[in-house]
PDB file of C-alpha atoms in Angstrom:
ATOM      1  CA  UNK A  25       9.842  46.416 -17.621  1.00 62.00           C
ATOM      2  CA  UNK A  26       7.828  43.426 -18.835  1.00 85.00           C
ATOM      3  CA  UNK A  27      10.322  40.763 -20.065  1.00 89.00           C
ATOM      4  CA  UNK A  28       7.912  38.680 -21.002  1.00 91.00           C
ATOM      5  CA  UNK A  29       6.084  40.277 -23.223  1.00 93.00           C
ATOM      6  CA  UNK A  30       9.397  41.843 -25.331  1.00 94.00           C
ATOM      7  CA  UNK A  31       9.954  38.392 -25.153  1.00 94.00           C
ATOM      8  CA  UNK A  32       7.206  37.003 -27.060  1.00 94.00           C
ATOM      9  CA  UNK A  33       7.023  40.018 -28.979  1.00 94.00           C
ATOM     10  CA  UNK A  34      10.259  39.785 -30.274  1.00 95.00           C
ATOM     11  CA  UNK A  35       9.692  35.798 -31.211  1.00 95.00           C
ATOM     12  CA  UNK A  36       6.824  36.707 -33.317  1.00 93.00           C
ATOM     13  CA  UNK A  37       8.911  39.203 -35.162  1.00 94.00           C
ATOM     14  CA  UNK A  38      11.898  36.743 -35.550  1.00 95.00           C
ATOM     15  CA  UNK A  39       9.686  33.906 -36.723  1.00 95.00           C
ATOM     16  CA  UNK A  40       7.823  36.494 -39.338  1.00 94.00           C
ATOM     17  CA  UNK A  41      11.901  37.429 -40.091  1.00 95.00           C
ATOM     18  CA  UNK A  42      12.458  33.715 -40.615  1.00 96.00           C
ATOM     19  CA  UNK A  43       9.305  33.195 -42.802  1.00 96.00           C
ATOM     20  CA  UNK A  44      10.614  36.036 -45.350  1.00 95.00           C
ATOM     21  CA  UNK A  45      13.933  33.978 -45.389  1.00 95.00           C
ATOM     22  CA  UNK A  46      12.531  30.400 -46.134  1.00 96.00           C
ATOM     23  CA  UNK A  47      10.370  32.498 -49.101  1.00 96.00           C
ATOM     24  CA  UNK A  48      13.615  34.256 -50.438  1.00 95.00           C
ATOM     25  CA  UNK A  49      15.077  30.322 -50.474  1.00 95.00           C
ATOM     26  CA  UNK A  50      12.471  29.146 -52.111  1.00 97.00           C
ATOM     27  CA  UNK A  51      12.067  32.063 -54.801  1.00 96.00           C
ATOM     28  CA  UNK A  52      16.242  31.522 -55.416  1.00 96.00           C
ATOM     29  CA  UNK A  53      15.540  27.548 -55.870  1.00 96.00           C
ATOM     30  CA  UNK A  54      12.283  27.880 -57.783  1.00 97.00           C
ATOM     31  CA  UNK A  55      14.341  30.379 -60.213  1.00 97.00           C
ATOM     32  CA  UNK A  56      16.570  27.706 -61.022  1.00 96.00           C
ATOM     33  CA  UNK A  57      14.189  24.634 -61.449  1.00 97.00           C
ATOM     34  CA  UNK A  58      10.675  26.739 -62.069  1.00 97.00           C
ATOM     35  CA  UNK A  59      10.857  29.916 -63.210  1.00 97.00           C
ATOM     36  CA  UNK A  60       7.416  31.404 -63.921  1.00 97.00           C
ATOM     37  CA  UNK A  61       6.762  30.131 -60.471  1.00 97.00           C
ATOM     38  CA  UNK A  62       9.499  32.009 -58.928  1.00 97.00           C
ATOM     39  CA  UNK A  63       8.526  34.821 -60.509  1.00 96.00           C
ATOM     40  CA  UNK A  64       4.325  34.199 -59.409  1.00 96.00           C
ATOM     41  CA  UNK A  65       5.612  33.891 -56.032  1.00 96.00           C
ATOM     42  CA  UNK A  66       7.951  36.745 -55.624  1.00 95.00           C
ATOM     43  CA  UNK A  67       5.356  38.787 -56.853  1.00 95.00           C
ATOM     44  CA  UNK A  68       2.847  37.224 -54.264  1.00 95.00           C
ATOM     45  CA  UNK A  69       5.204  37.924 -51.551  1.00 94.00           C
ATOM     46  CA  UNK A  70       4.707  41.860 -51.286  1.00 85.00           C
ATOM     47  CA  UNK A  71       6.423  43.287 -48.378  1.00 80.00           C
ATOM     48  CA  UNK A  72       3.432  44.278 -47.008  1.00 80.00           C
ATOM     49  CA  UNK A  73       1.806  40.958 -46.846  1.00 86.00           C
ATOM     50  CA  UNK A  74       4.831  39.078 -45.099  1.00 88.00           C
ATOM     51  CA  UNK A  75       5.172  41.413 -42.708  1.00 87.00           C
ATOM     52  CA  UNK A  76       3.058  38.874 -40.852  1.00 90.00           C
ATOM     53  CA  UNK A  77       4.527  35.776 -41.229  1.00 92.00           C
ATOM     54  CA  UNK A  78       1.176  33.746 -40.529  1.00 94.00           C
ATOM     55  CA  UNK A  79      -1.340  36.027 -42.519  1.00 94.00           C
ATOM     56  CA  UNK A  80       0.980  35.423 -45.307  1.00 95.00           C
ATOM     57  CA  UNK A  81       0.897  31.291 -45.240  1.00 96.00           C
ATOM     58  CA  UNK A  82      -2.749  31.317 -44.600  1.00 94.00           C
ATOM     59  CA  UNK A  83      -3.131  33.283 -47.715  1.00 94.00           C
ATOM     60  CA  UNK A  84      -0.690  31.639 -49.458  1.00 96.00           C
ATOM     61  CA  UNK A  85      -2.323  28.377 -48.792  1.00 95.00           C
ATOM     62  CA  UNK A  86      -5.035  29.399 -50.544  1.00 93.00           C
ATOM     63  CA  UNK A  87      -3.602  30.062 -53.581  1.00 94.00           C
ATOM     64  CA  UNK A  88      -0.955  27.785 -54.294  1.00 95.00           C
ATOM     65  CA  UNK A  89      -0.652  24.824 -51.552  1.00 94.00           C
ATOM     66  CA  UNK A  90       2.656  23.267 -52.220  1.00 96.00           C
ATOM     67  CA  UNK A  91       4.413  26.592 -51.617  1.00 96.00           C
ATOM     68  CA  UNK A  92       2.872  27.155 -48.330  1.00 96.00           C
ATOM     69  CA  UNK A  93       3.529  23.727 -47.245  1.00 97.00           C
ATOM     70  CA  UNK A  94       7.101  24.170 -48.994  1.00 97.00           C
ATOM     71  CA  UNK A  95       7.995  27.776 -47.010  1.00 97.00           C
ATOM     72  CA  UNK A  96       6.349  26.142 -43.694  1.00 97.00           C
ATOM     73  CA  UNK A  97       8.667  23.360 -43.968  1.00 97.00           C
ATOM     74  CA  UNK A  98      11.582  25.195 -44.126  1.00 97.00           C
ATOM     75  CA  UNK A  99      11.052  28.159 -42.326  1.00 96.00           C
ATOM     76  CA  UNK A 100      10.633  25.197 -39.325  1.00 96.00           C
ATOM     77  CA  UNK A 101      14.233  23.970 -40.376  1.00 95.00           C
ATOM     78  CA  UNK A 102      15.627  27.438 -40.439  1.00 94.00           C
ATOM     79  CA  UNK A 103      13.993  27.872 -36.548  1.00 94.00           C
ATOM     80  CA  UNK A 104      15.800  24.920 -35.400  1.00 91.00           C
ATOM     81  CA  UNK A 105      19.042  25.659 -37.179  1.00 91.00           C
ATOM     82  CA  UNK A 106      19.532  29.365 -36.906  1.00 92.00           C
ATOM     83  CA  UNK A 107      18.011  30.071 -33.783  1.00 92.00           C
ATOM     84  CA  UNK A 108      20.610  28.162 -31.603  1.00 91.00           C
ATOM     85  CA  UNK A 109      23.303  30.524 -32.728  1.00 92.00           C
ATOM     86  CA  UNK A 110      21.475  33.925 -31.944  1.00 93.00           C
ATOM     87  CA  UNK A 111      21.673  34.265 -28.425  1.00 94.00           C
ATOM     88  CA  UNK A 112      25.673  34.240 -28.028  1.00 94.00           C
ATOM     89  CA  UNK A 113      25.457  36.193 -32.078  1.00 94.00           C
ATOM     90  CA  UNK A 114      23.260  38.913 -30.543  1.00 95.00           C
ATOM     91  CA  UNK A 115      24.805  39.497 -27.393  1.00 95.00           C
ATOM     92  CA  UNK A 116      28.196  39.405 -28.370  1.00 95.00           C
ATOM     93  CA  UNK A 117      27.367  42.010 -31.562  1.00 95.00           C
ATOM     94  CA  UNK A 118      25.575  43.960 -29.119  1.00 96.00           C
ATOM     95  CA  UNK A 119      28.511  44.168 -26.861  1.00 96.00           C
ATOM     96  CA  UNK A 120      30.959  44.697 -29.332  1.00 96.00           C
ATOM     97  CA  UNK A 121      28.728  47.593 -31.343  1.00 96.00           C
ATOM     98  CA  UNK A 122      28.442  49.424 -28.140  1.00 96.00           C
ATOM     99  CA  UNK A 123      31.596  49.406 -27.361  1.00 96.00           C
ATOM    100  CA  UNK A 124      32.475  50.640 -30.619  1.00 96.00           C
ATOM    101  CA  UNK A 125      30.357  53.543 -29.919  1.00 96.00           C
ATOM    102  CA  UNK A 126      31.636  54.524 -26.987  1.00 95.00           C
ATOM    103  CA  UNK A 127      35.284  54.682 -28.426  1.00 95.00           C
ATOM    104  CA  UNK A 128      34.417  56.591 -31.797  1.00 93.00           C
ATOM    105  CA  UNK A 129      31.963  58.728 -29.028  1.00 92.00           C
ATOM    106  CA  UNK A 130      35.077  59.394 -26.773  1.00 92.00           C
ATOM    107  CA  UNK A 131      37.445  59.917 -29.477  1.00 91.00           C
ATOM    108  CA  UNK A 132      35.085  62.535 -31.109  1.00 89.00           C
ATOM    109  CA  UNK A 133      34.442  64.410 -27.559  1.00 87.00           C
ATOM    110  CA  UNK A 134      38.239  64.407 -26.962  1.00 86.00           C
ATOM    111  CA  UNK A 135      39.164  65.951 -30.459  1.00 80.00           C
ATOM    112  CA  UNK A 136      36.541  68.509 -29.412  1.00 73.00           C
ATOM    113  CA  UNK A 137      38.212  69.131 -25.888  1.00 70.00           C
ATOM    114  CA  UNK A 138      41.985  69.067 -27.593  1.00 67.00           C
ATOM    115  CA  UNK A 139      40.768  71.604 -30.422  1.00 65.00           C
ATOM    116  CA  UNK A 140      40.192  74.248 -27.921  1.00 58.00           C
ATOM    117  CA  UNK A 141      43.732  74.242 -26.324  1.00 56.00           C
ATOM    118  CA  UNK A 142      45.712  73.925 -29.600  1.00 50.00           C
ATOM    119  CA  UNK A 143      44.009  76.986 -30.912  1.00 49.00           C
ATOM    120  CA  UNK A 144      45.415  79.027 -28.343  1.00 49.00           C
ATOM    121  CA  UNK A 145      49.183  77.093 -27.479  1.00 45.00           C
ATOM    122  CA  UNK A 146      50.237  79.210 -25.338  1.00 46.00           C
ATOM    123  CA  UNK A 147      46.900  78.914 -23.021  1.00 43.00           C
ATOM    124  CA  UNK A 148      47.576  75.513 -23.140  1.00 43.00           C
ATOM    125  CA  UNK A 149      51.056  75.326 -21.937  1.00 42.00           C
ATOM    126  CA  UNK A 150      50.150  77.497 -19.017  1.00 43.00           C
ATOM    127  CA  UNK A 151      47.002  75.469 -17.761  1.00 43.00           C
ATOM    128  CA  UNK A 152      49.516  72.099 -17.640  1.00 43.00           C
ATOM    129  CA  UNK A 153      49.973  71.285 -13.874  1.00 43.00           C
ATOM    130  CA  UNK A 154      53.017  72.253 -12.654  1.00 43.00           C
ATOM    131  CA  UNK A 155      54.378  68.795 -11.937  1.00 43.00           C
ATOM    132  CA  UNK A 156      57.434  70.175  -9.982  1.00 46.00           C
ATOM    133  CA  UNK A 157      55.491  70.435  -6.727  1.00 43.00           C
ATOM    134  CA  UNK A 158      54.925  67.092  -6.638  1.00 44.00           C
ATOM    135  CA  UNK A 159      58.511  66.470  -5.436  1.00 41.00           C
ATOM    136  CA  UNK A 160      58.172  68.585  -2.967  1.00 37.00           C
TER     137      UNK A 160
ATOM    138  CA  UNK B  20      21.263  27.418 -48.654  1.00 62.00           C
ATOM    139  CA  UNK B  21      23.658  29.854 -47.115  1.00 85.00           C
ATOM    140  CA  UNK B  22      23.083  29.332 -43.807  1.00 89.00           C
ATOM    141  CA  UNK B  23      25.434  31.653 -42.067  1.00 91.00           C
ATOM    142  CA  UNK B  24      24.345  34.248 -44.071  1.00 93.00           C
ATOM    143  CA  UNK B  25      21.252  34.050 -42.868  1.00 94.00           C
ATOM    144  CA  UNK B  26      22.298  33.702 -38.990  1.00 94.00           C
ATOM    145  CA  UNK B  27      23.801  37.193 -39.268  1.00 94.00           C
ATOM    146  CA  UNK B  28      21.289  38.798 -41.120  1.00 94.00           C
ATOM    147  CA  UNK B  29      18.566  37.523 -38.698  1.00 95.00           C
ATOM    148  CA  UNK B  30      21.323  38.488 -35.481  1.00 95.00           C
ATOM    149  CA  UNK B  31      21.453  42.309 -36.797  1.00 93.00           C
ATOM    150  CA  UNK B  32      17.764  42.490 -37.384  1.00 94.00           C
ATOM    151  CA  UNK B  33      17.005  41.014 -34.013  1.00 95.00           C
ATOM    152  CA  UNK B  34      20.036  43.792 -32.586  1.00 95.00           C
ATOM    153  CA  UNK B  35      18.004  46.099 -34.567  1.00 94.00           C
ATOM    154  CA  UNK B  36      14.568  45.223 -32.799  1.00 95.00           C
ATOM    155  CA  UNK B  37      15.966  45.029 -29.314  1.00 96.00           C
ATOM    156  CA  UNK B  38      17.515  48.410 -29.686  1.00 96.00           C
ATOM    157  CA  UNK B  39      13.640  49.764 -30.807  1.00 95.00           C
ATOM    158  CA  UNK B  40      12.648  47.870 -27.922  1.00 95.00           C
ATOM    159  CA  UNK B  41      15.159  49.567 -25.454  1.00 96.00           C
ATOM    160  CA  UNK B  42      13.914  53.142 -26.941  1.00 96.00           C
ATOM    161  CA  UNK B  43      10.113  52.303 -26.061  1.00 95.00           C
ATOM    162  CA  UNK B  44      11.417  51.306 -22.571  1.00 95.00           C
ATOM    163  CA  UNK B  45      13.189  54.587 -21.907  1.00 97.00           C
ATOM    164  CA  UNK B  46      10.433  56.409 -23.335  1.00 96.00           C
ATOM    165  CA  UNK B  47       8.054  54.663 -21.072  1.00 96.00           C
ATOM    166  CA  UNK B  48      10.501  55.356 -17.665  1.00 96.00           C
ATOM    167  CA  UNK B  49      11.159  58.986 -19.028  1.00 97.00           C
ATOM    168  CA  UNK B  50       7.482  59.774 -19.657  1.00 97.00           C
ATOM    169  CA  UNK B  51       7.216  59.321 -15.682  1.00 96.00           C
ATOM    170  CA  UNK B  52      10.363  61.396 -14.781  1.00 97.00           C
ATOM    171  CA  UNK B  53      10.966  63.651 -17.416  1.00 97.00           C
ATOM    172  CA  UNK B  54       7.897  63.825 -19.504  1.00 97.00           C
ATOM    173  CA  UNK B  55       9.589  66.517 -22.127  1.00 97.00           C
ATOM    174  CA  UNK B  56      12.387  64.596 -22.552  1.00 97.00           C
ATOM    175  CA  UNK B  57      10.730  61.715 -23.082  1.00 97.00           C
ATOM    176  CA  UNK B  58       8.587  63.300 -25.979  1.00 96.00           C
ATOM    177  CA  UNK B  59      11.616  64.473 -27.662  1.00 96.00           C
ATOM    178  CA  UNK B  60      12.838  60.834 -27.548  1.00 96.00           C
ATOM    179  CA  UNK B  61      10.079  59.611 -29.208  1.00 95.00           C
ATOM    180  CA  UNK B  62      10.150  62.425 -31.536  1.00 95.00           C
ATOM    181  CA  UNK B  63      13.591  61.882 -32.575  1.00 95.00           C
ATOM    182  CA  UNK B  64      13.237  58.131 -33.099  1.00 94.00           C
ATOM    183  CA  UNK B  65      11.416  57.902 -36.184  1.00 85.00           C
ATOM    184  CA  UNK B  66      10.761  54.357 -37.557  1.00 80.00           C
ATOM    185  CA  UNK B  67      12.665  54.927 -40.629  1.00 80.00           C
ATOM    186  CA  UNK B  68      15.633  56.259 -38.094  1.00 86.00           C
ATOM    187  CA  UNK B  69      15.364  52.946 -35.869  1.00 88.00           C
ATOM    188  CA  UNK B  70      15.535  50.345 -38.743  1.00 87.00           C
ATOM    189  CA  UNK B  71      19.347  50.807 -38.473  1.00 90.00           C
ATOM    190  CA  UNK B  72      19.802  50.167 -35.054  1.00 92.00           C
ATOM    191  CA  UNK B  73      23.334  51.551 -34.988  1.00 94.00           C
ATOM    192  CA  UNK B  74      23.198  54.261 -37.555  1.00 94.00           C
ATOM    193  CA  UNK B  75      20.206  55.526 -34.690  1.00 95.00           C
ATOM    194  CA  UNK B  76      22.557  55.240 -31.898  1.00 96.00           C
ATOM    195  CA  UNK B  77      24.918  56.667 -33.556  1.00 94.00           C
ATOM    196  CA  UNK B  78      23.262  60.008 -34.600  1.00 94.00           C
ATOM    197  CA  UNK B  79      21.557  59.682 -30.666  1.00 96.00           C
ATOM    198  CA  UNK B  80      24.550  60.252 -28.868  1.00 95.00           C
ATOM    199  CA  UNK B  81      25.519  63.060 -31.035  1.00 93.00           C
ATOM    200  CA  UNK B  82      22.194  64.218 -29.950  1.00 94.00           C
ATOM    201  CA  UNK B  83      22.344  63.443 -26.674  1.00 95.00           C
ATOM    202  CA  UNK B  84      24.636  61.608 -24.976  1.00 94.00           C
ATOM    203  CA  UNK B  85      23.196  60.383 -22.022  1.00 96.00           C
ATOM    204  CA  UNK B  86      20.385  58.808 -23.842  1.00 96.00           C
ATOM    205  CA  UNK B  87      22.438  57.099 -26.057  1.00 96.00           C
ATOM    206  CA  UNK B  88      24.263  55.751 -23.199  1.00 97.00           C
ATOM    207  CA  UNK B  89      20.959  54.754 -21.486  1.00 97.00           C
ATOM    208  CA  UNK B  90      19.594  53.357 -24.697  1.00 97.00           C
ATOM    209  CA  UNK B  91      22.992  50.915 -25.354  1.00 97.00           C
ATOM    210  CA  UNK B  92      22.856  49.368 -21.422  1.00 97.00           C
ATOM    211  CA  UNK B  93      19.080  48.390 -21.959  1.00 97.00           C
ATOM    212  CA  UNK B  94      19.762  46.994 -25.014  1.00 96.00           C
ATOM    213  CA  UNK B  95      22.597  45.193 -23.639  1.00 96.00           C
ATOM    214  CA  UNK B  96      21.186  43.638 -20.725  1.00 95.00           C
ATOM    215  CA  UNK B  97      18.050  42.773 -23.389  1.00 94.00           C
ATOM    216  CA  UNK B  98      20.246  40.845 -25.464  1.00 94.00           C
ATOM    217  CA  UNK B  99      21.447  39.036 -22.378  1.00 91.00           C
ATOM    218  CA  UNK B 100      18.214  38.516 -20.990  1.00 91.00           C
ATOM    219  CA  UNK B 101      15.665  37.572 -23.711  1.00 92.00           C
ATOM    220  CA  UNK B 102      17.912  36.037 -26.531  1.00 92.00           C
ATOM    221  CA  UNK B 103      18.405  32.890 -24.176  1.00 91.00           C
ATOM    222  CA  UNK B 104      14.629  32.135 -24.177  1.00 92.00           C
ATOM    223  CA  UNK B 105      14.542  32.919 -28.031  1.00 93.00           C
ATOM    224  CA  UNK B 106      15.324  29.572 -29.666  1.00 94.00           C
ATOM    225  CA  UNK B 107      12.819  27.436 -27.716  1.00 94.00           C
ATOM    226  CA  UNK B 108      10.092  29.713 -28.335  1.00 95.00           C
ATOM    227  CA  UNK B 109      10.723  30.698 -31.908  1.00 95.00           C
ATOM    228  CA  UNK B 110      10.812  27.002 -32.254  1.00 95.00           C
ATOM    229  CA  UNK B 111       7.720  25.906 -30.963  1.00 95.00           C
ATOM    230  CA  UNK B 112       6.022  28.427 -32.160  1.00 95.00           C
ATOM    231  CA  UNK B 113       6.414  28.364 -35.867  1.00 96.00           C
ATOM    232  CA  UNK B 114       6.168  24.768 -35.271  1.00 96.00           C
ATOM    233  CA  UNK B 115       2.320  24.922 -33.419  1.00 96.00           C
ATOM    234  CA  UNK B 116       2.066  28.049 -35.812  1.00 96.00           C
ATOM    235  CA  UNK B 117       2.501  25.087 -39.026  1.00 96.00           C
ATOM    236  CA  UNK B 118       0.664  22.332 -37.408  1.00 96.00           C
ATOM    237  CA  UNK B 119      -2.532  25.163 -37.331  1.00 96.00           C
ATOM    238  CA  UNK B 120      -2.098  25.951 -40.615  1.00 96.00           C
ATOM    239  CA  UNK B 121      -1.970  22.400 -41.574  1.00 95.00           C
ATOM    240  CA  UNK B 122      -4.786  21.691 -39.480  1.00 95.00           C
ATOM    241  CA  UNK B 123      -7.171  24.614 -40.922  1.00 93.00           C
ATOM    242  CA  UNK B 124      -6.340  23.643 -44.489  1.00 92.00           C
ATOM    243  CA  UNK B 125      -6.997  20.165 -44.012  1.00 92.00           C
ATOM    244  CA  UNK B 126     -10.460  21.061 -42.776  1.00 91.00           C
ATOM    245  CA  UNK B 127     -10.714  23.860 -45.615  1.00 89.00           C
ATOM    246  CA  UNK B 128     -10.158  21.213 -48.422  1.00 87.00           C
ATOM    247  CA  UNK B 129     -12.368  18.367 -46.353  1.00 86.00           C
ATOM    248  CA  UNK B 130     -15.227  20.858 -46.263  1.00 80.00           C
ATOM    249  CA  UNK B 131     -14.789  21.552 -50.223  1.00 72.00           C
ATOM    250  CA  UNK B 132     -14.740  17.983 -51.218  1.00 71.00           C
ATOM    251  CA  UNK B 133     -17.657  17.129 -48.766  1.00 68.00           C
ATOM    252  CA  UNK B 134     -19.695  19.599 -50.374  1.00 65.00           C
ATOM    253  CA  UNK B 135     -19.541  18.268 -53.846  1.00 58.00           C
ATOM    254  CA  UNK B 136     -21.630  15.172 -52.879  1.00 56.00           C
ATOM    255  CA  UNK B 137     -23.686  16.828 -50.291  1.00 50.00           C
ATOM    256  CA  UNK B 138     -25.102  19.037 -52.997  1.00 49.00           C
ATOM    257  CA  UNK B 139     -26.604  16.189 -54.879  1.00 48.00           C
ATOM    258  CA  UNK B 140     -27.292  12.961 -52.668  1.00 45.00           C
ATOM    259  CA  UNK B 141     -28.247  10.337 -54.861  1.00 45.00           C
ATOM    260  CA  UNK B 142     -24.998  10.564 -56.580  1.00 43.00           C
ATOM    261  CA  UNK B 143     -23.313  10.460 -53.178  1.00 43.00           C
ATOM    262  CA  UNK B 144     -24.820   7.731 -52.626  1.00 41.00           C
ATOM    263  CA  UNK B 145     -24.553   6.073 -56.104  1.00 43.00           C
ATOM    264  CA  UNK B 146     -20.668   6.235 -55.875  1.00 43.00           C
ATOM    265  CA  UNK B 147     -20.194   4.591 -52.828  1.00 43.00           C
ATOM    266  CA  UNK B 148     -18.436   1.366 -52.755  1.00 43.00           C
ATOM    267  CA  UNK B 149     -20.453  -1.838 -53.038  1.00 42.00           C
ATOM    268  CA  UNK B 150     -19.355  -3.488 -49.681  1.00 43.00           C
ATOM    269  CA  UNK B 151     -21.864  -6.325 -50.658  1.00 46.00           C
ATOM    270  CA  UNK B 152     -19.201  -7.682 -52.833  1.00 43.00           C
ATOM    271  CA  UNK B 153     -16.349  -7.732 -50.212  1.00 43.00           C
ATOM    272  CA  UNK B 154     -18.103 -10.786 -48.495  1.00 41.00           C
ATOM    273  CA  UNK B 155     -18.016 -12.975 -52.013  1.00 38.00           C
TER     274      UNK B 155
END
């Protein structure tokens, strides 16, 4: 397993992630102060096109300057704010998802096991363990 | 700016992406081992399937257990291992990622501006300063 490279691969997806953020921030303050212009750059930013985060500013640039210097200015405050948080955030919702998982997997597999018996009782009493030996 | 909000929606799409991430792996050790299996795998995990990381692992372990299993350790022990080198390189690299951008505009618009006067000479050199008169 290369580390390394899921490792860089999975920055350059976060900081394309991070880049569609800082342009939803600015469309929601642009609607309030600028509206045609949140409305100009929401329809810039197609899906498609921010899919890579650094395509998108250098096309963006082109176009209309102060937003790309705008969304590059905070998408670089949203990498040092956010960021910090993620490790212990991922790992602990990770953990926590799988574990849920493994309980809703167990409990389904064990209602599955239990519906066999109780179809049939009397099966079922007779395959207990007769616990009296024990004792002896 | 709803900053929490954002931390979590950026923590389950980067859950998300390590869980895709923990499929390719097992595809790639599978494909050596159990090359059917391993084309089933990536059969089964269609990218519309994946973008819900836990809705996929959920429906996988219905599937097939043990690969679910598999799938949720990898992931784990991703989210342990990458996320800690995450912040420092999402960091610095949106920030080199700006300073290029910058950079490349900068000579973009010098290169415009230089052209104007470059295309006609004697006015370029008609509108330069006078330095004659500094010295008076």
């Amino acid at each position: 397993m290369d580390l390394k490279q899921v490792a860089k691969d999975t920055a350059k997806v976060l900081a394309s992630y991070l880049t569609y953020q800082s342009v939803r921030m600015v469309v929601a303050q642009l609607s309030e102060t600028n509206p045609p212009l949140a409305i100009w750059l929401n329809d810039f930013s197609t899906k498609a096109k921010i899919q890579d985060g650094e395509a998108y500013i250098q096309e963006l640039l082109r176009e209309n300057q102060d937003l790309g210097f705008r969304i590059m200015t905070v998408r670089e405050y949203l990498a040092h704010d956010v960021t910090e948080y993620l490790p212990e955030m991922v790992s602990t919702g990770i953990q926590q998802a799988n574990m849920e998982h493994r309980r809703q997997h167990l409990e389904r597999t064990t209602q599955l096991n239990w519906s066999v018996p109780s179809s049939n009782p009397e099966t079922s009493i007779d395959s207990e363990p007769n616990l009296d030996n024990l004792s002896s």
